[in-house]
Amino acid sequence: EKSEVSGVVAKADIKPKSIYRAKKWSDEVENLYRFQQAGYRDEVEYKQVKQVDMVECWPETGFVKKLQRKDNTFYYYNKQRECEDKDVHKVKVYVY
């Protein structure tokens, strides 16, 4: 049994209802790209796995700044867009 570290654990195992691939770049797609590079589905899964309430973001852009992978190494991201047009179609968007 999991102890309730936070509301994140209480909502554990939220499964997406559907999934589609991104067609054009947006702020949301940028952040999904960052989570997926680090090995997570999205922010929901990251918060479940790492049991954190907050993800570190750049205040200027709102993009994810730093993520911890499942093997505990860190990914650091730039303030600017990193997901190029050619990679947009690789991003999976999950619908809850």
mmCIF file of C-alpha atoms in Angstrom:
data_model
loop_
_atom_site.group_PDB
_atom_site.id
_atom_site.type_symbol
_atom_site.label_atom_id
_atom_site.label_comp_id
_atom_site.label_asym_id
_atom_site.label_seq_id
_atom_site.Cartn_x
_atom_site.Cartn_y
_atom_site.Cartn_z
ATOM 1 C CA GLU A 1 0.000 0.000 0.000
ATOM 2 C CA LYS A 2 1.193 3.461 -0.881
ATOM 3 C CA SER A 3 1.196 6.110 1.799
ATOM 4 C CA GLU A 4 -0.483 9.290 0.646
ATOM 5 C CA VAL A 5 2.498 11.519 0.076
ATOM 6 C CA SER A 6 0.277 14.040 -1.685
ATOM 7 C CA GLY A 7 -2.811 14.347 -3.842
ATOM 8 C CA VAL A 8 -0.709 12.936 -6.658
ATOM 9 C CA VAL A 9 -0.679 9.464 -5.128
ATOM 10 C CA ALA A 10 -4.394 9.601 -4.360
ATOM 11 C CA LYS A 11 -5.019 10.071 -8.080
ATOM 12 C CA ALA A 12 -2.593 7.274 -8.934
ATOM 13 C CA ASP A 13 -2.856 5.381 -12.197
ATOM 14 C CA ILE A 14 -4.864 7.836 -14.217
ATOM 15 C CA LYS A 15 -4.959 6.202 -17.625
ATOM 16 C CA PRO A 16 -5.406 8.211 -20.806
ATOM 17 C CA LYS A 17 -8.665 7.604 -22.674
ATOM 18 C CA SER A 18 -7.099 8.140 -26.077
ATOM 19 C CA ILE A 19 -3.940 9.210 -27.800
ATOM 20 C CA TYR A 20 -3.027 11.015 -30.980
ATOM 21 C CA ARG A 21 0.118 12.407 -32.545
ATOM 22 C CA ALA A 22 0.796 16.117 -32.595
ATOM 23 C CA LYS A 23 0.325 17.805 -35.965
ATOM 24 C CA LYS A 24 1.755 21.228 -35.223
ATOM 25 C CA TRP A 25 3.998 22.709 -32.588
ATOM 26 C CA SER A 26 2.543 24.423 -29.513
ATOM 27 C CA ASP A 27 3.649 25.110 -25.936
ATOM 28 C CA GLU A 28 1.822 21.954 -24.843
ATOM 29 C CA VAL A 29 3.544 19.859 -27.527
ATOM 30 C CA GLU A 30 6.918 21.321 -26.492
ATOM 31 C CA ASN A 31 6.461 20.204 -22.891
ATOM 32 C CA LEU A 32 5.137 16.773 -23.921
ATOM 33 C CA TYR A 33 8.226 16.399 -26.101
ATOM 34 C CA ARG A 34 10.413 17.074 -23.053
ATOM 35 C CA PHE A 35 8.567 14.591 -20.834
ATOM 36 C CA GLN A 36 8.684 11.931 -23.550
ATOM 37 C CA GLN A 37 12.413 12.454 -24.121
ATOM 38 C CA ALA A 38 12.952 11.789 -20.436
ATOM 39 C CA GLY A 39 10.916 8.579 -20.668
ATOM 40 C CA TYR A 40 7.504 9.652 -19.416
ATOM 41 C CA ARG A 41 4.117 9.853 -21.075
ATOM 42 C CA ASP A 42 3.419 13.352 -19.792
ATOM 43 C CA GLU A 43 3.325 15.513 -16.665
ATOM 44 C CA VAL A 44 0.670 13.295 -15.059
ATOM 45 C CA GLU A 45 2.864 10.197 -15.269
ATOM 46 C CA TYR A 46 5.970 12.123 -14.191
ATOM 47 C CA LYS A 47 4.235 13.351 -11.047
ATOM 48 C CA GLN A 48 2.964 9.834 -10.283
ATOM 49 C CA VAL A 49 6.338 8.168 -10.741
ATOM 50 C CA LYS A 50 8.467 10.820 -9.044
ATOM 51 C CA GLN A 51 5.786 11.738 -6.487
ATOM 52 C CA VAL A 52 6.301 15.446 -6.889
ATOM 53 C CA ASP A 53 3.705 18.206 -6.972
ATOM 54 C CA MET A 54 5.664 20.627 -9.120
ATOM 55 C CA VAL A 55 7.754 20.385 -12.253
ATOM 56 C CA GLU A 56 10.530 22.952 -12.599
ATOM 57 C CA CYS A 57 9.729 25.311 -15.473
ATOM 58 C CA TRP A 58 11.306 28.385 -17.018
ATOM 59 C CA PRO A 59 9.352 31.406 -15.725
ATOM 60 C CA GLU A 60 9.855 33.253 -19.026
ATOM 61 C CA THR A 61 8.399 30.583 -21.317
ATOM 62 C CA GLY A 62 6.659 28.099 -19.037
ATOM 63 C CA PHE A 63 8.618 25.266 -20.667
ATOM 64 C CA VAL A 64 9.913 22.408 -18.536
ATOM 65 C CA LYS A 65 13.385 23.217 -17.242
ATOM 66 C CA LYS A 66 14.573 19.995 -15.596
ATOM 67 C CA LEU A 67 13.319 16.411 -15.395
ATOM 68 C CA GLN A 68 14.602 13.390 -13.522
ATOM 69 C CA ARG A 69 14.552 10.179 -15.523
ATOM 70 C CA LYS A 70 13.546 6.850 -14.049
ATOM 71 C CA ASP A 71 17.240 5.950 -13.683
ATOM 72 C CA ASN A 72 17.642 9.185 -11.656
ATOM 73 C CA THR A 73 19.794 11.034 -14.190
ATOM 74 C CA PHE A 74 18.653 14.559 -14.939
ATOM 75 C CA TYR A 75 17.653 16.139 -18.217
ATOM 76 C CA TYR A 76 18.099 19.896 -18.476
ATOM 77 C CA TYR A 77 16.255 21.891 -21.129
ATOM 78 C CA ASN A 78 16.667 25.318 -22.697
ATOM 79 C CA LYS A 79 14.327 28.278 -22.315
ATOM 80 C CA GLN A 80 13.709 28.221 -26.053
ATOM 81 C CA ARG A 81 11.854 25.702 -28.137
ATOM 82 C CA GLU A 82 13.692 22.379 -28.535
ATOM 83 C CA CYS A 83 11.127 20.307 -30.418
ATOM 84 C CA GLU A 84 11.848 20.959 -34.087
ATOM 85 C CA ASP A 85 9.170 20.781 -36.768
ATOM 86 C CA LYS A 86 10.567 17.479 -37.999
ATOM 87 C CA ASP A 87 10.041 15.976 -34.503
ATOM 88 C CA VAL A 88 6.551 17.317 -33.823
ATOM 89 C CA HIS A 89 4.845 14.245 -35.331
ATOM 90 C CA LYS A 90 6.731 11.996 -32.895
ATOM 91 C CA VAL A 91 5.044 13.620 -29.898
ATOM 92 C CA LYS A 92 2.127 11.671 -28.451
ATOM 93 C CA VAL A 93 -0.719 13.708 -26.991
ATOM 94 C CA TYR A 94 -2.760 11.885 -24.366
ATOM 95 C CA VAL A 95 -6.415 12.648 -23.699
ATOM 96 C CA TYR A 96 -7.792 12.018 -20.214
#
